[in-house]
Amino acid sequence: MAVQTVASSTDSTVDLGPAAALSCRECGHRVPLGPVFACEECFGPLEIAYDFSGYDTEGLRKRIEAGPANLWRYAPLLPVPADVAGKPNLNPGWTRLVQADRLARELGVDAGRLFVKDDSGNPTHSFKDRVVAQALEAARAFGFTTLSCSSTGNLAGAVGAAAARAGLRSCVFIPHDLEQGKVVMAAVYGGELVGIEGNYDDVNRFCSELIGDPAGEGWGFVNVNLRPYYAEGSKTLAYEICEQLGWELPDQIVVPIASGSQLTKVDKGLRELVELGLVEDRPYKIFGAQAEGCSPVSAAFKAGHDVVRPQKPDTIAKSLAIGNPADGPYVLDIARRTGGAVEDVTDEQVVDAIKLLARTEGIFAETAGGVTVGVTRKLIEAGALDPTKTTVVLNTGDGLKTLDAVAGTGLTATIRPNLDSFREAGLQ
Ligand SMILES: *Cc1c(COP(=O)(O)O)cnc(C)c1O
Ligand SMILES: [Zn+2]
């Protein structure tokens, strides 16, 4: 089946496969595909509008199943050219979905019903490779020569690596006080890494300024001027989960929230699969997870507000530490529409959850994974999450990047190299 080229409703000549235009989430105003992210009419966020009209369900399913073992198997549903897999790209995705029976037992979930989608298995060990893979293709299509971003850590590494692989320059911006593991991961690929004296929200504001300035000309900021393309990468989490469940929707899914982009696109991905007939339509609930020290969306959810009041982050879950989340209001809509919730956990609960997941399933999560597992436990205890239903918890990053969170975990004993000493330690 041929991938649709750009629909004639726009005069764009950019070939981004089934992507037809950019459309405003607030007012529906459409503009041709380009490196723009805010509506000229109402300043609402722009997102990709597709033309999927050429697809028949069975043909599409077969094509996906015959595709590569990475996220390009879903290229017909993404804003990328048809031949994307042939270009240098990190080709992330198709990470494992782990049936987590031992964790289920600890949490009181029915056997066979709990799954962890483990995105630590991506090339730079976080889910961010998915979004950067899309943004890179858009950057190529628009002729950008420098790849950039504002980052809480994982994105910086993903951009550095993707740019290295593609032979582009990269220059990325992070808060100056991130975890050492994240700094090294971002720097090692040889791009420029700039620490900003401030928190993520300061970094983000600076990047917006740079885009409007001649100094930023030719720069593709994956999560700012390329954000509509970048964001679509998160849909592939939803696609993979459903395909790995045998083309079925999960009943409940627990997603971490930083800017909220991932959660909104997981929902978009699930809805697209229903519309395309790839999964049977039935209700699902989306739950959002935050750390208490940066919980603006959770606070708004609990207060019944539909606006999100910004917070000053103070948590060990630095990858989620966005105090003014751009997609916060949309997250609230989705949690309420699907019958889910948004909840938060303390840093101590995050650490406990990291250890619980490691000890029950052999999965070492970064702090963001501690947030989702911790929130899952809290929601089950509160009766908000049904332990008899199929539940997927996202682990979006690797524990090796946030070793400080579990500092103090170490040697059980130190012994001399002889059996007497071993026996004395009481380990037999
Ligand atoms: C960026 C990130 C997220 C989610 O970010 P959104 O801005 O909400 O899309 C989740 N987990 C990890 C580890 C991240 O780095
Ligand atoms: Zn608009």
Tab-separated table of C-alpha atoms and ligand atoms in Angstrom:
chain	number	residue	atom	x	y	z
A	1	MET	CA	0.000	0.000	0.000
A	2	ALA	CA	1.316	3.415	-0.894
A	3	VAL	CA	1.738	6.003	1.812
A	4	GLN	CA	-0.321	9.118	1.182
A	5	THR	CA	1.634	12.163	0.153
A	6	VAL	CA	0.727	15.595	1.427
A	7	ALA	CA	-2.950	16.284	0.870
A	8	SER	CA	-3.922	18.854	-1.700
A	9	SER	CA	-5.726	20.897	0.956
A	10	THR	CA	-2.346	22.469	1.724
A	11	ASP	CA	0.159	23.997	-0.651
A	12	SER	CA	3.086	22.482	1.224
A	13	THR	CA	5.656	20.602	-0.807
A	14	VAL	CA	7.173	18.917	2.246
A	15	ASP	CA	6.815	15.139	2.120
A	16	LEU	CA	6.039	13.872	5.596
A	17	GLY	CA	4.034	10.832	4.558
A	18	PRO	CA	0.466	10.732	5.876
A	19	ALA	CA	0.872	14.071	7.705
A	20	ALA	CA	-1.414	16.468	5.836
A	21	ALA	CA	-1.229	19.743	7.751
A	22	LEU	CA	-0.824	21.332	11.144
A	23	SER	CA	-4.045	21.947	13.003
A	24	CYS	CA	-4.696	24.050	16.113
A	25	ARG	CA	-5.827	22.065	19.119
A	26	GLU	CA	-7.908	24.968	20.357
A	27	CYS	CA	-9.596	26.461	17.278
A	28	GLY	CA	-8.938	23.922	14.507
A	29	HIS	CA	-7.201	26.484	12.259
A	30	ARG	CA	-5.066	24.629	9.692
A	31	VAL	CA	-1.708	25.645	8.268
A	32	PRO	CA	0.711	23.852	5.925
A	33	LEU	CA	3.379	21.638	7.438
A	34	GLY	CA	6.303	23.736	8.604
A	35	PRO	CA	8.527	24.417	11.624
A	36	VAL	CA	5.797	26.256	13.541
A	37	PHE	CA	4.178	25.294	16.824
A	38	ALA	CA	1.678	27.968	17.835
A	39	CYS	CA	-1.559	28.973	16.113
A	40	GLU	CA	-1.415	32.390	14.446
A	41	GLU	CA	-5.100	32.917	15.297
A	42	CYS	CA	-5.257	31.993	18.983
A	43	PHE	CA	-1.720	30.939	20.072
A	44	GLY	CA	-3.013	27.405	20.757
A	45	PRO	CA	-0.648	24.481	20.193
A	46	LEU	CA	-0.442	23.045	16.687
A	47	GLU	CA	-0.560	19.308	16.127
A	48	ILE	CA	-0.343	17.018	13.134
A	49	ALA	CA	-3.497	16.331	11.126
A	50	TYR	CA	-3.333	13.190	9.004
A	51	ASP	CA	-4.933	11.801	5.938
A	52	PHE	CA	-5.393	8.104	6.681
A	53	SER	CA	-8.195	7.743	4.127
A	54	GLY	CA	-6.215	5.426	1.827
A	55	TYR	CA	-5.780	2.688	4.428
A	56	ASP	CA	-7.734	-0.523	4.756
A	57	THR	CA	-7.502	-2.147	8.171
A	58	GLU	CA	-6.219	-5.577	7.204
A	59	GLY	CA	-3.649	-4.246	4.741
A	60	LEU	CA	-2.359	-1.805	7.345
A	61	ARG	CA	-2.152	-4.454	10.061
A	62	LYS	CA	-0.196	-6.793	7.764
A	63	ARG	CA	2.130	-4.012	6.722
A	64	ILE	CA	2.851	-3.083	10.336
A	65	GLU	CA	3.421	-6.686	11.384
A	66	ALA	CA	5.846	-7.198	8.478
A	67	GLY	CA	7.715	-4.020	9.393
A	68	PRO	CA	11.043	-3.638	11.226
A	69	ALA	CA	11.412	-4.354	14.961
A	70	ASN	CA	11.514	-0.653	15.783
A	71	LEU	CA	9.061	2.236	15.716
A	72	TRP	CA	9.285	2.607	11.930
A	73	ARG	CA	6.885	-0.326	11.669
A	74	TYR	CA	4.309	2.433	12.336
A	75	ALA	CA	5.688	4.830	9.705
A	76	PRO	CA	2.285	4.866	7.902
A	77	LEU	CA	0.862	6.548	11.024
A	78	LEU	CA	3.684	9.044	11.622
A	79	PRO	CA	4.744	12.408	10.119
A	80	VAL	CA	7.677	10.953	8.210
A	81	PRO	CA	8.493	10.136	4.582
A	82	ALA	CA	7.818	6.598	3.397
A	83	ASP	CA	11.501	5.641	3.062
A	84	VAL	CA	12.468	6.815	6.528
A	85	ALA	CA	13.988	3.529	7.673
A	86	GLY	CA	16.829	3.797	5.160
A	87	LYS	CA	18.266	7.010	6.648
A	88	PRO	CA	20.668	7.127	9.590
A	89	ASN	CA	18.473	7.274	12.645
A	90	LEU	CA	18.759	5.507	15.995
A	91	ASN	CA	15.678	3.432	15.096
A	92	PRO	CA	14.324	3.214	18.652
A	93	GLY	CA	11.175	1.519	19.894
A	94	TRP	CA	9.671	-1.958	19.928
A	95	THR	CA	10.790	-2.217	23.538
A	96	ARG	CA	9.660	-5.115	25.675
A	97	LEU	CA	6.290	-5.379	27.360
A	98	VAL	CA	6.966	-7.370	30.512
A	99	GLN	CA	4.220	-9.396	32.151
A	100	ALA	CA	4.932	-8.472	35.758
A	101	ASP	CA	3.400	-11.268	37.830
A	102	ARG	CA	5.667	-10.908	40.849
A	103	LEU	CA	5.041	-7.178	41.014
A	104	ALA	CA	1.330	-7.888	40.537
A	105	ARG	CA	1.330	-10.165	43.583
A	106	GLU	CA	2.974	-7.458	45.713
A	107	LEU	CA	0.471	-4.851	44.566
A	108	GLY	CA	-2.574	-7.103	44.821
A	109	VAL	CA	-3.220	-7.187	41.067
A	110	ASP	CA	-4.636	-10.366	39.508
A	111	ALA	CA	-2.065	-12.684	37.939
A	112	GLY	CA	-1.451	-12.025	34.246
A	113	ARG	CA	-3.033	-8.558	34.411
A	114	LEU	CA	-0.068	-6.288	35.114
A	115	PHE	CA	2.501	-5.267	32.496
A	116	VAL	CA	5.497	-2.952	32.486
A	117	LYS	CA	6.310	-1.264	29.191
A	118	ASP	CA	10.056	-0.944	29.606
A	119	ASP	CA	11.348	1.960	27.556
A	120	SER	CA	14.736	1.900	29.265
A	121	GLY	CA	15.649	-0.429	26.382
A	122	ASN	CA	15.886	2.390	23.855
A	123	PRO	CA	19.268	3.393	22.345
A	124	THR	CA	19.912	6.188	24.874
A	125	HIS	CA	17.954	4.447	27.624
A	126	SER	CA	14.839	6.553	27.786
A	127	PHE	CA	11.595	7.001	25.892
A	128	LYS	CA	12.946	10.293	24.469
A	129	ASP	CA	14.535	8.429	21.538
A	130	ARG	CA	11.006	7.932	20.182
A	131	VAL	CA	10.183	11.614	19.988
A	132	VAL	CA	13.623	12.632	18.756
A	133	ALA	CA	13.431	10.072	15.935
A	134	GLN	CA	10.385	11.946	14.572
A	135	ALA	CA	11.844	15.408	15.153
A	136	LEU	CA	15.029	14.420	13.312
A	137	GLU	CA	13.045	13.509	10.202
A	138	ALA	CA	11.185	16.824	10.381
A	139	ALA	CA	14.482	18.691	10.865
A	140	ARG	CA	15.805	17.036	7.705
A	141	ALA	CA	12.640	17.872	5.783
A	142	PHE	CA	12.864	21.536	6.792
A	143	GLY	CA	16.620	21.787	6.174
A	144	PHE	CA	17.805	22.503	9.718
A	145	THR	CA	21.527	22.000	10.282
A	146	THR	CA	21.666	22.213	14.092
A	147	LEU	CA	19.553	19.998	16.335
A	148	SER	CA	18.720	21.502	19.720
A	149	CYS	CA	16.379	21.243	22.702
A	150	SER	CA	15.611	22.353	26.218
A	151	SER	CA	15.892	19.283	28.385
A	152	THR	CA	15.473	17.842	31.863
A	153	GLY	CA	18.298	15.453	30.934
A	154	ASN	CA	17.097	12.495	28.905
A	155	LEU	CA	16.164	14.584	25.886
A	156	ALA	CA	19.639	16.130	25.745
A	157	GLY	CA	21.195	12.678	25.445
A	158	ALA	CA	18.682	11.535	22.858
A	159	VAL	CA	19.262	14.642	20.716
A	160	GLY	CA	23.046	14.379	21.030
A	161	ALA	CA	23.011	10.756	19.936
A	162	ALA	CA	20.522	11.241	17.091
A	163	ALA	CA	22.487	14.203	15.728
A	164	ALA	CA	25.732	12.248	15.931
A	165	ARG	CA	24.211	9.368	13.996
A	166	ALA	CA	22.708	11.696	11.390
A	167	GLY	CA	25.837	13.820	11.018
A	168	LEU	CA	24.168	17.023	12.217
A	169	ARG	CA	25.518	19.528	14.691
A	170	SER	CA	23.824	19.536	18.098
A	171	CYS	CA	23.715	22.137	20.840
A	172	VAL	CA	21.429	21.381	23.764
A	173	PHE	CA	20.421	23.227	26.935
A	174	ILE	CA	19.872	21.772	30.409
A	175	PRO	CA	19.525	23.068	33.965
A	176	HIS	CA	23.091	23.234	35.318
A	177	ASP	CA	22.429	20.976	38.321
A	178	LEU	CA	21.307	17.683	36.728
A	179	GLU	CA	22.366	14.173	37.738
A	180	GLN	CA	25.922	13.263	36.681
A	181	GLY	CA	24.627	10.267	34.703
A	182	LYS	CA	22.422	12.510	32.581
A	183	VAL	CA	25.176	15.075	32.009
A	184	VAL	CA	27.657	12.438	30.854
A	185	MET	CA	25.021	10.772	28.655
A	186	ALA	CA	24.324	14.110	27.016
A	187	ALA	CA	27.956	15.139	26.560
A	188	VAL	CA	29.546	11.924	25.353
A	189	TYR	CA	28.116	12.129	21.822
A	190	GLY	CA	30.298	15.114	21.104
A	191	GLY	CA	27.701	17.858	20.644
A	192	GLU	CA	27.628	21.069	22.615
A	193	LEU	CA	25.981	20.892	26.039
A	194	VAL	CA	25.102	24.109	27.806
A	195	GLY	CA	24.111	24.317	31.475
A	196	ILE	CA	21.712	27.157	32.266
A	197	GLU	CA	21.662	28.729	35.703
A	198	GLY	CA	18.016	28.084	36.463
A	199	ASN	CA	15.415	25.322	36.389
A	200	TYR	CA	13.849	23.654	33.345
A	201	ASP	CA	11.239	26.362	32.963
A	202	ASP	CA	14.030	28.955	32.730
A	203	VAL	CA	15.827	26.813	30.154
A	204	ASN	CA	12.662	26.504	28.105
A	205	ARG	CA	11.993	30.227	28.197
A	206	PHE	CA	15.550	30.916	27.049
A	207	CYS	CA	15.163	28.525	24.108
A	208	SER	CA	11.978	30.264	22.976
A	209	GLU	CA	13.915	33.523	22.967
A	210	LEU	CA	16.744	31.991	20.963
A	211	ILE	CA	14.331	30.721	18.304
A	212	GLY	CA	13.070	34.252	17.723
A	213	ASP	CA	16.591	35.617	17.411
A	214	PRO	CA	18.946	35.545	14.384
A	215	ALA	CA	21.390	33.582	16.602
A	216	GLY	CA	18.989	30.646	16.432
A	217	GLU	CA	18.576	30.601	12.672
A	218	GLY	CA	18.834	27.140	11.125
A	219	TRP	CA	18.248	25.538	14.532
A	220	GLY	CA	15.634	22.840	14.927
A	221	PHE	CA	14.568	22.703	18.590
A	222	VAL	CA	13.000	19.273	18.777
A	223	ASN	CA	10.588	20.203	21.576
A	224	VAL	CA	9.893	23.811	20.587
A	225	ASN	CA	9.678	24.672	16.866
A	226	LEU	CA	9.567	20.968	15.912
A	227	ARG	CA	7.240	20.079	18.795
A	228	PRO	CA	4.241	18.990	16.694
A	229	TYR	CA	6.412	16.345	14.967
A	230	TYR	CA	8.364	15.409	18.109
A	231	ALA	CA	5.181	14.853	20.100
A	232	GLU	CA	3.843	12.263	17.643
A	233	GLY	CA	6.670	9.901	18.631
A	234	SER	CA	4.885	9.187	21.898
A	235	LYS	CA	1.983	7.627	19.978
A	236	THR	CA	4.239	4.679	19.212
A	237	LEU	CA	4.147	3.688	22.894
A	238	ALA	CA	0.400	3.211	22.562
A	239	TYR	CA	0.715	1.372	19.246
A	240	GLU	CA	3.320	-1.023	20.623
A	241	ILE	CA	1.417	-1.757	23.817
A	242	CYS	CA	-1.725	-2.658	21.856
A	243	GLU	CA	0.132	-4.737	19.278
A	244	GLN	CA	2.071	-6.545	22.029
A	245	LEU	CA	-1.202	-7.289	23.833
A	246	GLY	CA	-2.398	-8.968	20.618
A	247	TRP	CA	-4.044	-5.867	19.100
A	248	GLU	CA	-6.090	-5.076	22.183
A	249	LEU	CA	-6.534	-1.936	24.216
A	250	PRO	CA	-5.322	-2.132	27.812
A	251	ASP	CA	-8.012	-1.311	30.390
A	252	GLN	CA	-5.767	1.011	32.381
A	253	ILE	CA	-2.456	2.701	31.659
A	254	VAL	CA	-0.229	4.686	34.015
A	255	VAL	CA	1.864	7.389	32.320
A	256	PRO	CA	4.407	9.795	33.838
A	257	ILE	CA	3.864	13.527	33.357
A	258	ALA	CA	6.577	16.116	32.727
A	259	SER	CA	5.151	18.524	30.124
A	260	GLY	CA	2.222	16.130	29.655
A	261	SER	CA	2.982	15.612	25.966
A	262	GLN	CA	3.564	11.883	26.258
A	263	LEU	CA	0.283	11.261	28.052
A	264	THR	CA	-1.772	13.222	25.538
A	265	LYS	CA	-0.170	11.388	22.619
A	266	VAL	CA	-0.587	7.970	24.193
A	267	ASP	CA	-4.294	8.802	24.261
A	268	LYS	CA	-4.149	10.035	20.654
A	269	GLY	CA	-2.419	6.801	19.612
A	270	LEU	CA	-5.050	4.639	21.277
A	271	ARG	CA	-7.879	6.592	19.643
A	272	GLU	CA	-6.252	6.321	16.211
A	273	LEU	CA	-6.000	2.535	16.528
A	274	VAL	CA	-9.724	2.426	17.317
A	275	GLU	CA	-10.546	4.713	14.365
A	276	LEU	CA	-8.405	2.635	12.022
A	277	GLY	CA	-10.121	-0.553	13.207
A	278	LEU	CA	-6.846	-2.072	14.424
A	279	VAL	CA	-8.260	-2.631	17.915
A	280	GLU	CA	-11.805	-3.161	19.123
A	281	ASP	CA	-13.318	-0.098	20.747
A	282	ARG	CA	-13.866	-0.361	24.480
A	283	PRO	CA	-13.334	2.004	27.392
A	284	TYR	CA	-9.845	2.547	28.733
A	285	LYS	CA	-8.619	4.730	31.582
A	286	ILE	CA	-5.490	6.869	31.516
A	287	PHE	CA	-3.782	7.715	34.795
A	288	GLY	CA	-1.089	10.401	35.125
A	289	ALA	CA	1.809	10.171	37.575
A	290	GLN	CA	3.872	12.950	39.137
A	291	ALA	CA	6.311	13.415	42.008
A	292	GLU	CA	4.875	15.370	44.920
A	293	GLY	CA	7.745	17.874	44.652
A	294	CYS	CA	6.534	18.777	41.163
A	295	SER	CA	2.849	17.986	40.996
A	296	PRO	CA	1.047	20.907	39.334
A	297	VAL	CA	-1.206	18.638	37.253
A	298	SER	CA	-2.015	16.298	40.121
A	299	ALA	CA	-2.832	19.298	42.342
A	300	ALA	CA	-5.195	20.718	39.704
A	301	PHE	CA	-6.842	17.325	39.192
A	302	LYS	CA	-7.498	16.903	42.909
A	303	ALA	CA	-8.797	20.451	43.278
A	304	GLY	CA	-11.158	20.003	40.328
A	305	HIS	CA	-9.507	22.854	38.426
A	306	ASP	CA	-9.070	22.914	34.669
A	307	VAL	CA	-6.134	25.291	34.740
A	308	VAL	CA	-2.733	24.273	36.079
A	309	ARG	CA	-0.992	26.562	38.540
A	310	PRO	CA	2.822	26.514	38.000
A	311	GLN	CA	5.060	25.182	40.770
A	312	LYS	CA	8.762	25.479	41.592
A	313	PRO	CA	10.051	21.890	41.302
A	314	ASP	CA	11.866	20.199	44.179
A	315	THR	CA	12.097	16.437	43.654
A	316	ILE	CA	14.594	13.681	42.858
A	317	ALA	CA	12.481	12.872	39.784
A	318	LYS	CA	14.295	15.498	37.743
A	319	SER	CA	13.260	14.106	34.364
A	320	LEU	CA	9.668	15.001	35.302
A	321	ALA	CA	10.502	18.325	36.964
A	322	ILE	CA	8.543	20.725	34.763
A	323	GLY	CA	6.758	23.209	36.968
A	324	ASN	CA	4.742	24.790	34.165
A	325	PRO	CA	3.645	21.871	31.972
A	326	ALA	CA	2.519	22.969	28.507
A	327	ASP	CA	0.064	20.104	28.056
A	328	GLY	CA	-1.248	20.121	31.635
A	329	PRO	CA	-4.821	21.191	30.790
A	330	TYR	CA	-5.083	18.506	28.078
A	331	VAL	CA	-3.875	15.885	30.549
A	332	LEU	CA	-6.649	16.936	32.936
A	333	ASP	CA	-9.208	16.587	30.122
A	334	ILE	CA	-8.002	13.088	29.243
A	335	ALA	CA	-7.829	11.810	32.816
A	336	ARG	CA	-11.379	13.069	33.414
A	337	ARG	CA	-12.807	11.956	30.057
A	338	THR	CA	-11.469	8.412	30.388
A	339	GLY	CA	-12.328	8.035	34.075
A	340	GLY	CA	-8.671	7.953	35.115
A	341	ALA	CA	-6.909	10.188	37.624
A	342	VAL	CA	-3.687	12.098	38.267
A	343	GLU	CA	-1.790	11.221	41.437
A	344	ASP	CA	1.586	11.981	42.994
A	345	VAL	CA	4.046	10.272	45.331
A	346	THR	CA	6.787	11.490	47.663
A	347	ASP	CA	10.486	11.089	46.845
A	348	GLU	CA	10.660	8.380	49.503
A	349	GLN	CA	7.861	6.464	47.797
A	350	VAL	CA	9.672	6.907	44.470
A	351	VAL	CA	12.790	5.245	45.893
A	352	ASP	CA	10.736	2.422	47.463
A	353	ALA	CA	9.020	1.828	44.121
A	354	ILE	CA	12.326	1.733	42.215
A	355	LYS	CA	13.525	-0.955	44.626
A	356	LEU	CA	10.213	-2.828	44.478
A	357	LEU	CA	10.301	-3.025	40.674
A	358	ALA	CA	13.949	-4.077	40.691
A	359	ARG	CA	13.446	-6.766	43.320
A	360	THR	CA	10.252	-8.229	41.825
A	361	GLU	CA	10.920	-7.995	38.093
A	362	GLY	CA	14.616	-7.345	37.580
A	363	ILE	CA	13.907	-3.957	36.010
A	364	PHE	CA	16.042	-1.036	37.204
A	365	ALA	CA	14.027	2.112	36.552
A	366	GLU	CA	15.057	5.709	36.764
A	367	THR	CA	13.157	7.977	39.125
A	368	ALA	CA	10.364	8.505	36.555
A	369	GLY	CA	9.696	4.745	36.648
A	370	GLY	CA	9.626	4.944	40.435
A	371	VAL	CA	6.966	7.624	40.059
A	372	THR	CA	4.694	5.477	37.863
A	373	VAL	CA	5.102	2.316	39.940
A	374	GLY	CA	4.641	4.286	43.174
A	375	VAL	CA	1.526	5.993	41.833
A	376	THR	CA	0.171	2.648	40.624
A	377	ARG	CA	0.500	1.261	44.133
A	378	LYS	CA	-1.167	4.324	45.631
A	379	LEU	CA	-4.053	4.215	43.140
A	380	ILE	CA	-4.681	0.518	43.834
A	381	GLU	CA	-4.712	1.139	47.571
A	382	ALA	CA	-7.162	4.005	47.072
A	383	GLY	CA	-9.427	1.855	44.916
A	384	ALA	CA	-9.027	4.158	41.910
A	385	LEU	CA	-7.247	1.541	39.811
A	386	ASP	CA	-9.015	-1.798	39.350
A	387	PRO	CA	-6.665	-4.708	40.205
A	388	THR	CA	-8.713	-7.158	38.134
A	389	LYS	CA	-8.194	-5.262	34.870
A	390	THR	CA	-5.322	-5.292	32.367
A	391	THR	CA	-2.974	-2.536	33.474
A	392	VAL	CA	0.163	-1.220	31.778
A	393	VAL	CA	2.684	0.846	33.749
A	394	LEU	CA	5.300	2.786	31.809
A	395	ASN	CA	8.952	2.744	32.786
A	396	THR	CA	10.393	5.512	30.665
A	397	GLY	CA	14.057	5.497	31.678
A	398	ASP	CA	17.039	3.557	32.991
A	399	GLY	CA	18.101	3.507	36.645
A	400	LEU	CA	21.762	3.785	35.707
A	401	LYS	CA	21.126	7.453	34.921
A	402	THR	CA	19.813	8.243	38.411
A	403	LEU	CA	22.083	6.175	40.660
A	404	ASP	CA	21.974	8.794	43.426
A	405	ALA	CA	18.324	7.976	44.045
A	406	VAL	CA	19.316	4.564	45.365
A	407	ALA	CA	22.653	5.553	46.918
A	408	GLY	CA	23.086	3.532	50.086
A	409	THR	CA	22.138	0.353	48.233
A	410	GLY	CA	25.363	-1.615	48.188
A	411	LEU	CA	27.382	-4.475	49.587
A	412	THR	CA	25.619	-7.007	51.807
A	413	ALA	CA	28.922	-7.910	53.461
A	414	THR	CA	32.661	-7.715	52.944
A	415	ILE	CA	34.517	-10.934	53.700
A	416	ARG	CA	37.982	-12.411	53.453
A	417	PRO	CA	38.357	-14.868	50.563
A	418	ASN	CA	37.855	-18.024	52.642
A	419	LEU	CA	34.937	-20.229	53.708
A	420	ASP	CA	35.207	-19.455	57.413
A	421	SER	CA	34.741	-15.812	56.703
A	422	PHE	CA	31.794	-16.582	54.402
A	423	ARG	CA	30.135	-18.704	57.128
A	424	GLU	CA	30.711	-15.998	59.737
A	425	ALA	CA	28.801	-13.561	57.555
A	426	GLY	CA	25.733	-15.839	57.773
A	427	LEU	CA	25.085	-15.968	54.032
A	428	GLN	CA	24.604	-19.722	53.522
B	1	LIG	C1	10.569	13.442	29.182
B	1	LIG	C2	10.239	12.272	30.016
B	1	LIG	C3	8.904	11.886	30.272
B	1	LIG	C4	7.645	12.565	29.794
B	1	LIG	O1	7.743	13.810	29.337
B	1	LIG	P1	6.521	14.672	28.754
B	1	LIG	O2	7.125	16.026	28.688
B	1	LIG	O3	5.390	14.581	29.725
B	1	LIG	O4	6.185	14.128	27.434
B	1	LIG	C5	8.717	10.738	30.998
B	1	LIG	N1	9.747	10.032	31.488
B	1	LIG	C6	11.020	10.360	31.260
B	1	LIG	C7	12.099	9.517	31.830
B	1	LIG	C8	11.317	11.491	30.513
B	1	LIG	O5	12.600	11.796	30.280
B	2	ZN	ZN	-5.949	28.377	17.106
